[in-house]
Amino acid sequence: AAMGQDYYAVLELGRGATDADIKKAYRKLALKNHPLKCKEPWAPERFRQLAEAYDVLSDPMKKGIYDKFGEEGLKGGIPLELGDDNPWSDGYVFHNNPHKVFKEFFGGDNPFAEFFAEDGSELILPFGGLRGRGAMKQDPPVVRDLYLSLEDLFHGCSKKIKISRRVMNEDGQTSSIKDKILTIDVQPGWKQGTRITFEKEGDQGPNVIPADITFVVQEKIHPRFKRINDHLIFVATIPLGKALVGCTVDVRTLDGRLLNIPINDIV
């Protein structure tokens, strides 16, 4: 590239362009000049220049050096006021992979394919609508089991569950992993298979609607009871001698009461 190229001019912008202006310009021009769409011989080089210009101007540090010292200062390094060991900053080198810039900006492996109808004609998309023909796609729900004891399901309880998910940072470009506590208020009488959904609590990403997280109630095996719908089955093992003469069996219920059940005949 010729020294002193004007990254603002590449994106068809003036020097006072805001971050939003830079994003909007790259979005429009990268789609227009993408080699899959534009068959002109100069398209690949134009596409590469757009990526380099966006790579520099979307980064506050690189943009600051470029605004003050131009391309030569950015690529050749600038003298640092402090720092005895290395008085010059590292020069900027573009990684020369414009498709990487495009992919990171638009999200997905090949979002570009979705800008065309089956007959090859271009689809008109609203600004900001990138995937799924102008409508952002939501990731499929994340489904997790929630194991509850029969006591929890009988009385009801509050369960706190910690999830780790990817959250977009304020710059709208990068993300980080953060923990969040979700609270589930278990209602008395809930059954196995009850579903509790937390909307849009999944991983965040550019141009993606976060997935819903759904918890599915599973009943833990109970040492004394088996549940069938709203009935509890208690299996008592009784020695044959006691069964023949009759006896009683003590059963502790889920709510703590002691039942004394008479056994009269062999069933």
Coordinates of C-alpha atoms in Angstrom, one line a residue:
A1 CA 0.0 0.0 0.0
A2 CA 1.2 3.5 -0.8
M3 CA 2.5 5.4 2.3
G4 CA 0.1 7.9 3.7
Q5 CA -3.1 6.3 2.4
D6 CA -6.2 7.9 3.9
Y7 CA -8.2 5.3 5.8
Y8 CA -11.1 7.8 6.2
A9 CA -11.3 8.3 2.4
V10 CA -11.2 4.5 1.9
L11 CA -14.4 4.3 3.9
E12 CA -15.7 7.4 2.2
L13 CA -15.8 9.4 5.4
G14 CA -14.6 12.7 6.7
R15 CA -12.1 13.1 9.5
G16 CA -14.8 13.9 12.1
A17 CA -16.5 10.5 11.6
T18 CA -17.9 8.9 14.8
D19 CA -17.5 5.2 15.7
A20 CA -21.1 4.7 14.5
D21 CA -20.3 6.3 11.2
I22 CA -17.2 4.0 10.8
K23 CA -19.3 0.9 11.5
K24 CA -22.1 2.0 9.1
A25 CA -19.6 2.8 6.3
Y26 CA -17.8 -0.5 6.6
R27 CA -21.1 -2.4 6.7
K28 CA -22.3 -0.8 3.5
L29 CA -19.0 -0.9 1.5
A30 CA -17.9 -4.4 2.6
L31 CA -21.1 -5.8 1.4
K32 CA -21.0 -3.8 -1.9
N33 CA -17.4 -4.8 -2.7
H34 CA -17.3 -8.3 -1.4
P35 CA -15.6 -10.6 -4.0
L36 CA -18.6 -13.0 -3.9
K37 CA -20.8 -10.2 -5.0
C38 CA -18.7 -7.8 -7.0
K39 CA -17.0 -9.5 -9.9
E40 CA -14.8 -6.5 -10.9
P41 CA -11.0 -7.3 -11.0
W42 CA -10.3 -4.6 -8.4
A43 CA -12.9 -5.9 -5.9
P44 CA -10.5 -8.2 -3.8
E45 CA -8.0 -5.3 -3.3
R46 CA -10.8 -2.8 -2.4
F47 CA -12.3 -5.4 0.0
R48 CA -8.8 -5.7 1.6
Q49 CA -8.4 -1.9 1.9
L50 CA -11.8 -1.6 3.5
A51 CA -10.9 -4.3 6.1
E52 CA -7.6 -2.6 6.9
A53 CA -9.2 0.8 7.3
Y54 CA -11.9 -0.6 9.6
D55 CA -9.3 -2.6 11.6
V56 CA -7.5 0.7 12.3
L57 CA -10.3 3.2 12.8
S58 CA -12.5 0.9 14.9
D59 CA -9.6 0.5 17.5
P60 CA -9.3 3.6 19.7
M61 CA -5.6 3.1 20.2
K62 CA -4.7 2.6 16.5
K63 CA -7.1 5.4 15.5
G64 CA -5.5 7.8 18.0
I65 CA -2.0 7.2 16.6
Y66 CA -3.2 7.4 13.0
D67 CA -5.1 10.6 13.6
K68 CA -2.0 12.2 15.1
F69 CA 0.9 10.6 13.1
G70 CA -0.7 9.3 10.0
E71 CA -0.1 5.9 8.4
E72 CA 3.7 6.3 8.6
G73 CA 3.6 6.8 12.3
L74 CA 1.1 3.9 12.8
K75 CA 3.2 1.4 10.8
G76 CA 6.7 2.7 11.5
G77 CA 6.1 3.2 15.3
I78 CA 6.1 6.4 17.2
P79 CA 8.4 7.7 19.9
L80 CA 7.1 7.1 23.4
E81 CA 7.5 9.9 25.9
L82 CA 8.2 7.4 28.7
G83 CA 10.0 4.1 28.6
D84 CA 13.7 3.8 28.4
D85 CA 14.0 0.2 27.2
N86 CA 11.8 0.6 24.1
P87 CA 11.4 4.3 23.1
W88 CA 9.4 3.4 20.0
S89 CA 6.0 1.8 19.9
D90 CA 5.5 -1.4 17.9
G91 CA 4.5 -0.7 14.3
Y92 CA 1.0 -1.8 13.1
V93 CA 0.9 -4.6 10.6
F94 CA -2.4 -5.6 9.1
H95 CA -2.9 -9.4 9.3
N96 CA -4.1 -9.2 5.6
N97 CA -7.1 -11.4 6.1
P98 CA -10.0 -9.2 5.1
H99 CA -12.4 -12.2 5.5
K100 CA -11.5 -12.4 9.2
V101 CA -12.6 -8.8 9.7
F102 CA -15.8 -9.4 7.7
K103 CA -16.6 -12.5 9.7
E104 CA -16.0 -10.8 13.1
F105 CA -18.1 -7.8 12.1
F106 CA -21.1 -9.7 10.7
G107 CA -20.9 -12.8 12.9
G108 CA -21.2 -16.4 11.6
D109 CA -19.2 -18.4 9.1
N110 CA -20.9 -17.1 5.9
P111 CA -23.6 -14.5 6.7
F112 CA -23.2 -13.2 3.2
A113 CA -25.1 -16.1 1.7
E114 CA -28.2 -14.9 3.5
F115 CA -28.2 -11.6 1.7
F116 CA -29.5 -13.2 -1.5
A117 CA -32.7 -14.9 -2.5
E118 CA -32.7 -18.2 -4.2
D119 CA -32.7 -16.6 -7.7
G120 CA -29.6 -14.6 -6.8
S121 CA -31.4 -11.2 -6.4
E122 CA -30.3 -9.1 -3.5
L123 CA -32.6 -8.9 -0.5
I124 CA -33.3 -5.4 0.9
L125 CA -32.4 -5.6 4.6
P126 CA -33.1 -3.0 7.3
F127 CA -29.9 -1.4 8.7
G128 CA -28.7 -3.7 11.5
G129 CA -30.7 -6.7 10.3
L130 CA -27.9 -9.1 9.4
R131 CA -28.9 -12.8 9.6
G132 CA -31.9 -14.8 8.6
R133 CA -33.1 -12.5 5.9
G134 CA -33.2 -9.3 7.9
A135 CA -34.4 -10.8 11.1
M136 CA -31.8 -11.7 13.8
K137 CA -31.7 -15.4 14.6
Q138 CA -32.1 -16.7 18.1
D139 CA -30.0 -19.6 19.2
P140 CA -31.9 -22.8 20.2
P141 CA -32.8 -23.1 23.8
V142 CA -30.3 -24.4 26.3
V143 CA -32.1 -27.2 28.3
R144 CA -30.8 -28.4 31.7
D145 CA -32.2 -30.9 34.2
L146 CA -33.3 -29.6 37.6
Y147 CA -33.3 -32.5 40.1
L148 CA -35.7 -32.0 43.0
S149 CA -36.5 -34.2 46.0
L150 CA -40.1 -35.3 46.6
E151 CA -40.0 -33.1 49.8
D152 CA -39.1 -30.0 47.7
L153 CA -41.9 -30.8 45.3
F154 CA -44.4 -31.4 48.1
H155 CA -43.6 -28.3 50.1
G156 CA -42.3 -26.0 47.4
C157 CA -38.9 -24.2 47.8
S158 CA -36.6 -21.6 46.2
K159 CA -33.6 -22.9 44.2
K160 CA -30.7 -20.7 43.2
I161 CA -28.7 -21.8 40.2
K162 CA -25.5 -20.2 39.1
I163 CA -24.9 -20.1 35.3
S164 CA -21.9 -18.9 33.4
R165 CA -22.6 -17.2 30.1
R166 CA -20.9 -15.0 27.5
V167 CA -21.8 -11.3 27.9
M168 CA -21.1 -8.6 25.4
N169 CA -18.9 -5.8 26.7
E170 CA -19.9 -2.1 26.4
D171 CA -17.9 -1.7 23.1
G172 CA -20.4 -4.0 21.4
Q173 CA -17.6 -6.0 19.8
T174 CA -15.9 -8.0 22.5
S175 CA -17.3 -10.4 25.1
S176 CA -16.4 -12.0 28.4
I177 CA -17.7 -14.8 30.6
K178 CA -19.7 -13.8 33.6
D179 CA -21.7 -15.7 36.3
K180 CA -25.3 -15.0 37.1
I181 CA -27.6 -16.4 39.7
L182 CA -31.1 -17.5 38.5
T183 CA -33.8 -18.1 41.1
I184 CA -36.5 -20.8 40.6
D185 CA -39.5 -20.7 42.9
V186 CA -40.6 -24.3 43.0
Q187 CA -44.4 -24.5 43.5
P188 CA -45.9 -27.3 45.6
G189 CA -47.2 -30.1 43.4
W190 CA -44.8 -29.6 40.4
K191 CA -44.3 -32.8 38.5
Q192 CA -41.5 -34.4 36.6
G193 CA -41.2 -32.7 33.2
T194 CA -42.3 -29.3 34.4
R195 CA -40.4 -26.7 32.4
I196 CA -39.2 -23.3 33.7
T197 CA -37.8 -20.9 31.0
F198 CA -35.6 -17.9 31.5
E199 CA -35.8 -15.8 28.3
K200 CA -32.7 -14.7 26.6
E201 CA -30.3 -15.6 29.4
G202 CA -27.9 -17.6 27.1
D203 CA -24.7 -16.5 25.5
Q204 CA -24.7 -13.0 24.0
G205 CA -23.0 -12.3 20.7
P206 CA -23.0 -9.8 17.8
N207 CA -26.2 -10.1 15.7
V208 CA -27.5 -13.0 17.8
I209 CA -30.6 -13.0 20.1
P210 CA -29.4 -14.9 23.2
A211 CA -30.9 -18.4 23.7
D212 CA -33.6 -19.1 26.3
I213 CA -32.5 -21.3 29.2
T214 CA -35.0 -24.0 30.1
F215 CA -34.9 -26.1 33.3
V216 CA -36.8 -29.4 33.2
V217 CA -37.8 -30.8 36.6
Q218 CA -36.6 -34.3 37.3
E219 CA -37.6 -36.1 40.5
K220 CA -34.8 -37.6 42.7
I221 CA -35.3 -41.2 43.7
H222 CA -36.9 -41.3 47.2
P223 CA -35.9 -43.9 49.7
R224 CA -39.5 -44.5 50.9
F225 CA -42.0 -43.3 48.3
K226 CA -42.6 -43.6 44.6
R227 CA -44.8 -41.0 43.0
I228 CA -47.5 -41.7 40.5
N229 CA -49.2 -38.5 39.5
D230 CA -50.5 -37.0 42.7
H231 CA -50.3 -40.3 44.6
L232 CA -47.4 -41.6 46.7
I233 CA -46.8 -45.4 46.7
F234 CA -45.1 -46.8 49.8
V235 CA -43.6 -50.3 49.5
A236 CA -43.4 -52.2 52.8
T237 CA -41.5 -55.4 53.2
I238 CA -43.2 -57.5 55.9
P239 CA -41.9 -60.9 57.2
L240 CA -44.4 -63.7 56.4
G241 CA -45.0 -64.5 60.1
K242 CA -46.1 -61.0 60.9
A243 CA -48.2 -60.8 57.8
L244 CA -50.1 -63.9 58.8
V245 CA -50.9 -62.8 62.3
G246 CA -51.4 -59.2 61.4
C247 CA -49.2 -56.2 62.3
T248 CA -48.9 -52.5 61.9
V249 CA -46.3 -50.5 59.8
D250 CA -45.2 -47.0 60.8
V251 CA -44.8 -44.7 57.8
R252 CA -43.4 -41.2 58.1
T253 CA -45.1 -38.9 55.5
L254 CA -43.4 -36.1 53.5
D255 CA -44.8 -33.5 55.9
G256 CA -43.4 -35.2 58.9
R257 CA -46.5 -37.0 60.3
L258 CA -46.3 -40.6 61.5
L259 CA -48.9 -43.0 60.1
N260 CA -49.6 -46.3 61.8
I261 CA -51.0 -48.6 59.1
P262 CA -52.6 -51.9 60.1
I263 CA -51.7 -55.0 57.9
N264 CA -54.4 -57.7 58.2
D265 CA -54.2 -60.1 55.2
I266 CA -51.6 -61.2 52.8
V267 CA -52.3 -59.3 49.6

